[in-house]
Amino acid sequence: MLKPGPTASGGFKRINKTDKIKKMAEEIKGIFIHHVYFWLVEPGNADNKKALIDGLKKLSAVKTIQRFHIGVPANTSREVIDSTYSVSWILIFNNPADQDSYQVDPIHLRFVEECKHLWSRVQVYDTIDV
Amino acid sequence: MLKPGPTASGGFKRINKTDKIKKMAEEIKGIFIHHVYFWLVEPGNADNKKALIDGLKKLSAVKTIQRFHIGVPANTSREVIDSTYSVSWILIFNNPADQDSYQVDPIHLRFVEECKHLWSRVQVYDTIDV
């Protein structure tokens, strides 16, 4: 069985490649998850979508970010699924203080200034370990 | 600089501990993210919250799940943040087919049957790489 637990690398441990048989999923612990969903003013405008994604890539340079994922809605459809957003932005921090620091980082402030005209709605969920 | 990219362990690579200076956040790629937010019928009922969390822990036994995180709202507050949910459930799959399989897995169906009376609302966002 894989041992879950925080590591020095942002709460993710690599599954040992010698564990040939996957016995159990690994629980992620010891992290702060900042999940942002963006709705574009013009969802069908590919240039605007690219501009937002390029902005997020630049934003990923903020030093307190451990890991990030830039995504789009998957091709799933059920009543409980919201797939109306344009871009998903997940950030993994080591702790709440690092996320606080990100919020006021000059790189973040510049991103907001340069890209805020692109979105009509932003929805954020901040999550810590249970 | 750390090389981002998919691995055999669910899209996460461990940062090499010999990299003393963190130069850049690691981009997570090659995964399917299933992020579920639960609102409890009785948000203040600790027993019900525990029952849901225990149910999610059992649910994590589904074989196609690579990684999971069980969380609660962080102590952040801005207009764009929704912190009204009770429990966050993040699942990392290797691909969309594994998530499809999870949806009909007997362990998942049993979880829904046993726990659905606990929640009043479920909001799901499925996300793949951009």
mmCIF file of C-alpha atoms in Angstrom:
data_model
loop_
_atom_site.group_PDB
_atom_site.id
_atom_site.type_symbol
_atom_site.label_atom_id
_atom_site.label_comp_id
_atom_site.label_asym_id
_atom_site.label_seq_id
_atom_site.Cartn_x
_atom_site.Cartn_y
_atom_site.Cartn_z
ATOM 1 C CA MET A 1 0.000 0.000 0.000
ATOM 2 C CA LEU A 2 1.223 3.479 -0.806
ATOM 3 C CA LYS A 3 1.771 5.769 2.111
ATOM 4 C CA PRO A 4 -0.040 9.070 1.713
ATOM 5 C CA GLY A 5 1.268 12.197 3.292
ATOM 6 C CA PRO A 6 2.813 15.588 2.681
ATOM 7 C CA THR A 7 6.196 15.858 1.049
ATOM 8 C CA ALA A 8 8.638 18.628 0.352
ATOM 9 C CA SER A 9 7.253 18.859 -3.146
ATOM 10 C CA GLY A 10 3.866 20.375 -2.592
ATOM 11 C CA GLY A 11 1.985 17.463 -1.115
ATOM 12 C CA PHE A 12 2.446 15.054 -3.968
ATOM 13 C CA LYS A 13 4.466 11.909 -3.714
ATOM 14 C CA ARG A 14 5.418 9.946 -6.750
ATOM 15 C CA ILE A 15 4.199 6.396 -6.810
ATOM 16 C CA ASN A 16 7.220 4.119 -6.628
ATOM 17 C CA LYS A 17 7.681 2.546 -10.004
ATOM 18 C CA THR A 18 8.584 -0.736 -8.377
ATOM 19 C CA ASP A 19 5.037 -0.987 -7.040
ATOM 20 C CA LYS A 20 3.840 -3.004 -9.987
ATOM 21 C CA ILE A 21 0.329 -3.501 -8.731
ATOM 22 C CA LYS A 22 -1.681 -0.394 -7.950
ATOM 23 C CA LYS A 23 -3.463 -1.258 -4.758
ATOM 24 C CA MET A 24 -4.937 2.040 -3.702
ATOM 25 C CA ALA A 25 -5.242 5.620 -4.843
ATOM 26 C CA GLU A 26 -2.929 8.069 -3.163
ATOM 27 C CA GLU A 27 -4.448 10.641 -0.846
ATOM 28 C CA ILE A 28 -3.132 14.144 -1.412
ATOM 29 C CA LYS A 29 -2.534 15.967 1.859
ATOM 30 C CA GLY A 30 -0.837 19.000 3.275
ATOM 31 C CA ILE A 31 -1.774 21.434 0.541
ATOM 32 C CA PHE A 32 -3.894 24.505 -0.203
ATOM 33 C CA ILE A 33 -5.901 24.235 -3.425
ATOM 34 C CA HIS A 34 -6.980 27.387 -5.225
ATOM 35 C CA HIS A 35 -9.357 26.417 -8.047
ATOM 36 C CA VAL A 36 -10.537 29.191 -10.346
ATOM 37 C CA TYR A 37 -13.058 28.933 -13.177
ATOM 38 C CA PHE A 38 -13.169 31.668 -15.828
ATOM 39 C CA TRP A 39 -16.081 32.507 -18.078
ATOM 40 C CA LEU A 40 -14.959 34.558 -21.082
ATOM 41 C CA VAL A 41 -16.867 37.608 -22.309
ATOM 42 C CA GLU A 42 -16.624 36.016 -25.760
ATOM 43 C CA PRO A 43 -16.478 32.239 -25.220
ATOM 44 C CA GLY A 44 -16.185 31.547 -28.929
ATOM 45 C CA ASN A 45 -13.293 33.941 -29.508
ATOM 46 C CA ALA A 46 -10.208 31.737 -29.829
ATOM 47 C CA ASP A 47 -7.819 34.691 -29.668
ATOM 48 C CA ASN A 48 -9.265 35.804 -26.342
ATOM 49 C CA LYS A 49 -9.082 32.290 -24.963
ATOM 50 C CA LYS A 50 -5.445 32.043 -26.037
ATOM 51 C CA ALA A 51 -4.729 35.437 -24.469
ATOM 52 C CA LEU A 52 -6.124 34.234 -21.138
ATOM 53 C CA ILE A 53 -4.179 30.966 -21.283
ATOM 54 C CA ASP A 54 -0.976 32.814 -22.188
ATOM 55 C CA GLY A 55 -1.633 35.146 -19.274
ATOM 56 C CA LEU A 56 -2.037 32.200 -16.907
ATOM 57 C CA LYS A 57 1.218 30.674 -18.131
ATOM 58 C CA LYS A 58 3.013 33.907 -17.298
ATOM 59 C CA LEU A 59 1.178 34.035 -13.969
ATOM 60 C CA SER A 60 2.546 30.593 -13.093
ATOM 61 C CA ALA A 61 5.913 32.268 -12.478
ATOM 62 C CA VAL A 62 4.750 33.364 -9.003
ATOM 63 C CA LYS A 63 7.275 31.744 -6.681
ATOM 64 C CA THR A 64 4.893 30.361 -4.044
ATOM 65 C CA ILE A 65 3.004 28.226 -6.596
ATOM 66 C CA GLN A 66 4.033 24.576 -6.246
ATOM 67 C CA ARG A 67 2.010 23.115 -9.080
ATOM 68 C CA PHE A 68 -0.567 24.370 -11.540
ATOM 69 C CA HIS A 69 -2.970 23.027 -14.135
ATOM 70 C CA ILE A 70 -4.611 24.913 -16.974
ATOM 71 C CA GLY A 71 -7.710 23.151 -18.223
ATOM 72 C CA VAL A 72 -10.903 23.253 -20.207
ATOM 73 C CA PRO A 73 -14.229 21.465 -19.659
ATOM 74 C CA ALA A 74 -14.119 17.734 -20.281
ATOM 75 C CA ASN A 75 -16.605 16.156 -22.645
ATOM 76 C CA THR A 76 -18.953 15.011 -19.875
ATOM 77 C CA SER A 77 -22.597 15.897 -19.439
ATOM 78 C CA ARG A 78 -24.857 15.277 -16.461
ATOM 79 C CA GLU A 79 -27.233 17.508 -14.556
ATOM 80 C CA VAL A 80 -24.712 18.174 -11.769
ATOM 81 C CA ILE A 81 -21.859 19.088 -14.116
ATOM 82 C CA ASP A 82 -21.156 22.705 -14.944
ATOM 83 C CA SER A 83 -19.270 22.754 -18.233
ATOM 84 C CA THR A 84 -20.135 26.335 -19.149
ATOM 85 C CA TYR A 85 -16.812 27.786 -18.012
ATOM 86 C CA SER A 86 -14.060 28.480 -20.546
ATOM 87 C CA VAL A 87 -10.865 27.884 -18.588
ATOM 88 C CA SER A 88 -9.961 26.142 -15.317
ATOM 89 C CA TRP A 89 -6.927 27.259 -13.304
ATOM 90 C CA ILE A 90 -5.776 25.096 -10.415
ATOM 91 C CA LEU A 91 -2.992 26.188 -8.124
ATOM 92 C CA ILE A 92 -1.373 24.058 -5.445
ATOM 93 C CA PHE A 93 0.238 25.893 -2.564
ATOM 94 C CA ASN A 94 2.037 24.462 0.447
ATOM 95 C CA ASN A 95 -0.041 26.498 2.889
ATOM 96 C CA PRO A 96 -2.582 29.349 3.196
ATOM 97 C CA ALA A 97 0.154 31.967 3.705
ATOM 98 C CA ASP A 98 1.651 31.152 0.309
ATOM 99 C CA GLN A 99 -1.744 31.713 -1.310
ATOM 100 C CA ASP A 100 -2.114 35.041 0.508
ATOM 101 C CA SER A 101 1.268 36.024 -0.842
ATOM 102 C CA TYR A 102 0.221 35.022 -4.375
ATOM 103 C CA GLN A 103 -2.821 37.294 -4.201
ATOM 104 C CA VAL A 104 -0.662 40.400 -3.779
ATOM 105 C CA ASP A 105 2.287 39.285 -5.888
ATOM 106 C CA PRO A 106 3.129 41.903 -8.562
ATOM 107 C CA ILE A 107 2.953 39.172 -11.225
ATOM 108 C CA HIS A 108 -0.619 38.390 -10.135
ATOM 109 C CA LEU A 109 -1.650 42.038 -10.034
ATOM 110 C CA ARG A 110 -0.229 42.545 -13.520
ATOM 111 C CA PHE A 111 -2.108 39.486 -14.812
ATOM 112 C CA VAL A 112 -5.404 40.850 -13.478
ATOM 113 C CA GLU A 113 -4.723 44.249 -15.004
ATOM 114 C CA GLU A 114 -3.822 42.790 -18.402
ATOM 115 C CA CYS A 115 -6.484 40.088 -18.628
ATOM 116 C CA LYS A 116 -9.524 41.189 -16.640
ATOM 117 C CA HIS A 117 -11.226 42.552 -19.766
ATOM 118 C CA LEU A 118 -11.336 38.974 -21.110
ATOM 119 C CA TRP A 119 -13.643 37.445 -18.507
ATOM 120 C CA SER A 120 -17.228 38.120 -17.496
ATOM 121 C CA ARG A 121 -17.217 35.889 -14.420
ATOM 122 C CA VAL A 122 -14.699 34.294 -12.114
ATOM 123 C CA GLN A 123 -15.632 31.609 -9.595
ATOM 124 C CA VAL A 124 -13.126 30.585 -6.953
ATOM 125 C CA TYR A 125 -13.085 27.672 -4.521
ATOM 126 C CA ASP A 126 -10.294 27.588 -1.932
ATOM 127 C CA THR A 127 -9.829 24.237 -0.231
ATOM 128 C CA ILE A 128 -7.648 22.870 2.551
ATOM 129 C CA ASP A 129 -7.324 19.364 3.997
ATOM 130 C CA VAL A 130 -10.373 18.125 5.860
ATOM 131 C CA MET B 1 14.237 24.165 -14.388
ATOM 132 C CA LEU B 2 11.895 21.327 -13.671
ATOM 133 C CA LYS B 3 10.559 19.483 -16.634
ATOM 134 C CA PRO B 4 6.772 19.275 -16.629
ATOM 135 C CA GLY B 5 4.991 16.430 -18.267
ATOM 136 C CA PRO B 6 2.869 13.341 -17.761
ATOM 137 C CA THR B 7 4.290 10.395 -15.863
ATOM 138 C CA ALA B 8 3.202 6.866 -15.135
ATOM 139 C CA SER B 9 1.923 8.043 -11.788
ATOM 140 C CA GLY B 10 -1.104 10.031 -12.727
ATOM 141 C CA GLY B 11 0.459 13.095 -14.207
ATOM 142 C CA PHE B 12 2.462 14.150 -11.195
ATOM 143 C CA LYS B 13 6.220 14.145 -11.080
ATOM 144 C CA ARG B 14 8.062 14.572 -7.856
ATOM 145 C CA ILE B 15 10.392 17.524 -7.690
ATOM 146 C CA ASN B 16 13.916 16.225 -7.406
ATOM 147 C CA LYS B 17 15.098 16.892 -3.881
ATOM 148 C CA THR B 18 18.528 17.815 -5.187
ATOM 149 C CA ASP B 19 16.996 20.840 -6.886
ATOM 150 C CA LYS B 20 17.744 23.163 -4.000
ATOM 151 C CA ILE B 21 16.408 26.288 -5.614
ATOM 152 C CA LYS B 22 12.795 26.232 -6.777
ATOM 153 C CA LYS B 23 12.885 28.062 -10.063
ATOM 154 C CA MET B 24 9.440 27.439 -11.456
ATOM 155 C CA ALA B 25 6.154 25.826 -10.558
ATOM 156 C CA GLU B 26 5.499 22.465 -12.128
ATOM 157 C CA GLU B 27 2.736 22.228 -14.710
ATOM 158 C CA ILE B 28 0.436 19.256 -14.194
ATOM 159 C CA LYS B 29 -0.467 17.611 -17.504
ATOM 160 C CA GLY B 30 -1.989 14.475 -18.887
ATOM 161 C CA ILE B 31 -4.790 14.080 -16.385
ATOM 162 C CA PHE B 32 -8.561 14.238 -16.014
ATOM 163 C CA ILE B 33 -9.701 16.239 -12.986
ATOM 164 C CA HIS B 34 -13.110 15.512 -11.461
ATOM 165 C CA HIS B 35 -13.818 18.173 -8.815
ATOM 166 C CA VAL B 36 -17.001 17.769 -6.779
ATOM 167 C CA TYR B 37 -18.385 20.183 -4.189
ATOM 168 C CA PHE B 38 -20.985 18.926 -1.713
ATOM 169 C CA TRP B 39 -23.470 21.036 0.215
ATOM 170 C CA LEU B 40 -24.870 19.138 3.208
ATOM 171 C CA VAL B 41 -28.561 19.128 4.089
ATOM 172 C CA GLU B 42 -27.438 19.984 7.631
ATOM 173 C CA PRO B 43 -24.128 21.874 7.286
ATOM 174 C CA GLY B 44 -23.746 22.185 11.053
ATOM 175 C CA ASN B 45 -24.240 18.484 11.764
ATOM 176 C CA ALA B 46 -20.760 17.107 12.497
ATOM 177 C CA ASP B 47 -21.950 13.489 12.392
ATOM 178 C CA ASN B 48 -23.354 13.945 8.914
ATOM 179 C CA LYS B 49 -20.178 15.628 7.736
ATOM 180 C CA LYS B 50 -18.121 12.765 9.140
ATOM 181 C CA ALA B 51 -20.441 10.248 7.471
ATOM 182 C CA LEU B 52 -19.870 11.888 4.098
ATOM 183 C CA ILE B 53 -16.097 12.046 4.598
ATOM 184 C CA ASP B 54 -16.015 8.397 5.697
ATOM 185 C CA GLY B 55 -18.046 7.526 2.622
ATOM 186 C CA LEU B 56 -15.579 9.360 0.377
ATOM 187 C CA LYS B 57 -12.660 7.512 1.969
ATOM 188 C CA LYS B 58 -14.333 4.210 1.141
ATOM 189 C CA LEU B 59 -15.114 5.509 -2.336
ATOM 190 C CA SER B 60 -11.414 6.179 -2.906
ATOM 191 C CA ALA B 61 -10.967 2.415 -3.309
ATOM 192 C CA VAL B 62 -12.181 2.627 -6.912
ATOM 193 C CA LYS B 63 -9.258 1.281 -8.911
ATOM 194 C CA THR B 64 -9.130 3.877 -11.678
ATOM 195 C CA ILE B 65 -8.595 6.747 -9.203
ATOM 196 C CA GLN B 66 -4.944 7.832 -9.285
ATOM 197 C CA ARG B 67 -5.076 10.460 -6.561
ATOM 198 C CA PHE B 68 -7.731 12.089 -4.426
ATOM 199 C CA HIS B 69 -8.113 14.961 -1.998
ATOM 200 C CA ILE B 70 -10.840 15.458 0.583
ATOM 201 C CA GLY B 71 -11.134 19.067 1.650
ATOM 202 C CA VAL B 72 -13.114 21.810 3.293
ATOM 203 C CA PRO B 73 -13.345 25.529 2.538
ATOM 204 C CA ALA B 74 -10.215 27.494 3.358
ATOM 205 C CA ASN B 75 -10.451 30.551 5.544
ATOM 206 C CA THR B 76 -10.482 32.999 2.637
ATOM 207 C CA SER B 77 -13.127 35.549 1.796
ATOM 208 C CA ARG B 78 -13.538 37.638 -1.332
ATOM 209 C CA GLU B 79 -16.500 38.342 -3.562
ATOM 210 C CA VAL B 80 -15.475 35.730 -6.121
ATOM 211 C CA ILE B 81 -14.908 32.938 -3.584
ATOM 212 C CA ASP B 82 -17.653 30.433 -2.876
ATOM 213 C CA SER B 83 -16.996 28.994 0.579
ATOM 214 C CA THR B 84 -20.568 27.838 1.219
ATOM 215 C CA TYR B 85 -19.883 24.201 0.327
ATOM 216 C CA SER B 86 -19.222 21.640 3.060
ATOM 217 C CA VAL B 87 -16.834 19.174 1.445
ATOM 218 C CA SER B 88 -14.591 19.205 -1.630
ATOM 219 C CA TRP B 89 -13.725 15.956 -3.416
ATOM 220 C CA ILE B 90 -11.005 16.019 -6.064
ATOM 221 C CA LEU B 91 -10.229 12.978 -8.145
ATOM 222 C CA ILE B 92 -7.327 12.631 -10.545
ATOM 223 C CA PHE B 93 -7.728 10.133 -13.358
ATOM 224 C CA ASN B 94 -5.292 9.244 -16.093
ATOM 225 C CA ASN B 95 -7.877 9.764 -18.822
ATOM 226 C CA PRO B 96 -11.600 10.328 -19.510
ATOM 227 C CA ALA B 97 -12.293 6.593 -19.892
ATOM 228 C CA ASP B 98 -11.132 5.954 -16.330
ATOM 229 C CA GLN B 99 -13.556 8.587 -15.081
ATOM 230 C CA ASP B 100 -16.374 6.999 -17.106
ATOM 231 C CA SER B 101 -15.532 3.693 -15.485
ATOM 232 C CA TYR B 102 -15.570 5.286 -12.018
ATOM 233 C CA GLN B 103 -19.098 6.615 -12.594
ATOM 234 C CA VAL B 104 -20.509 3.104 -12.969
ATOM 235 C CA ASP B 105 -18.178 1.332 -10.550
ATOM 236 C CA PRO B 106 -20.169 -0.657 -7.944
ATOM 237 C CA ILE B 107 -18.232 1.097 -5.162
ATOM 238 C CA HIS B 108 -19.393 4.449 -6.535
ATOM 239 C CA LEU B 109 -22.979 3.343 -6.933
ATOM 240 C CA ARG B 110 -22.982 2.056 -3.347
ATOM 241 C CA PHE B 111 -21.540 5.354 -2.088
ATOM 242 C CA VAL B 112 -24.307 7.333 -3.795
ATOM 243 C CA GLU B 113 -26.948 4.988 -2.380
ATOM 244 C CA GLU B 114 -25.561 5.200 1.160
ATOM 245 C CA CYS B 115 -24.734 8.907 1.287
ATOM 246 C CA LYS B 116 -27.118 10.755 -1.032
ATOM 247 C CA HIS B 117 -29.469 11.619 1.841
ATOM 248 C CA LEU B 118 -26.644 13.704 3.355
ATOM 249 C CA TRP B 119 -26.342 16.339 0.626
ATOM 250 C CA SER B 120 -28.723 18.937 -0.751
ATOM 251 C CA ARG B 121 -26.572 19.968 -3.678
ATOM 252 C CA VAL B 122 -23.667 18.599 -5.676
ATOM 253 C CA GLN B 123 -21.683 20.701 -8.123
ATOM 254 C CA VAL B 124 -19.239 19.019 -10.472
ATOM 255 C CA TYR B 125 -16.539 20.453 -12.745
ATOM 256 C CA ASP B 126 -14.731 18.021 -15.049
ATOM 257 C CA THR B 127 -11.513 19.352 -16.522
ATOM 258 C CA ILE B 128 -8.935 18.141 -19.016
ATOM 259 C CA ASP B 129 -5.692 19.684 -20.236
ATOM 260 C CA VAL B 130 -6.112 22.797 -22.324
#
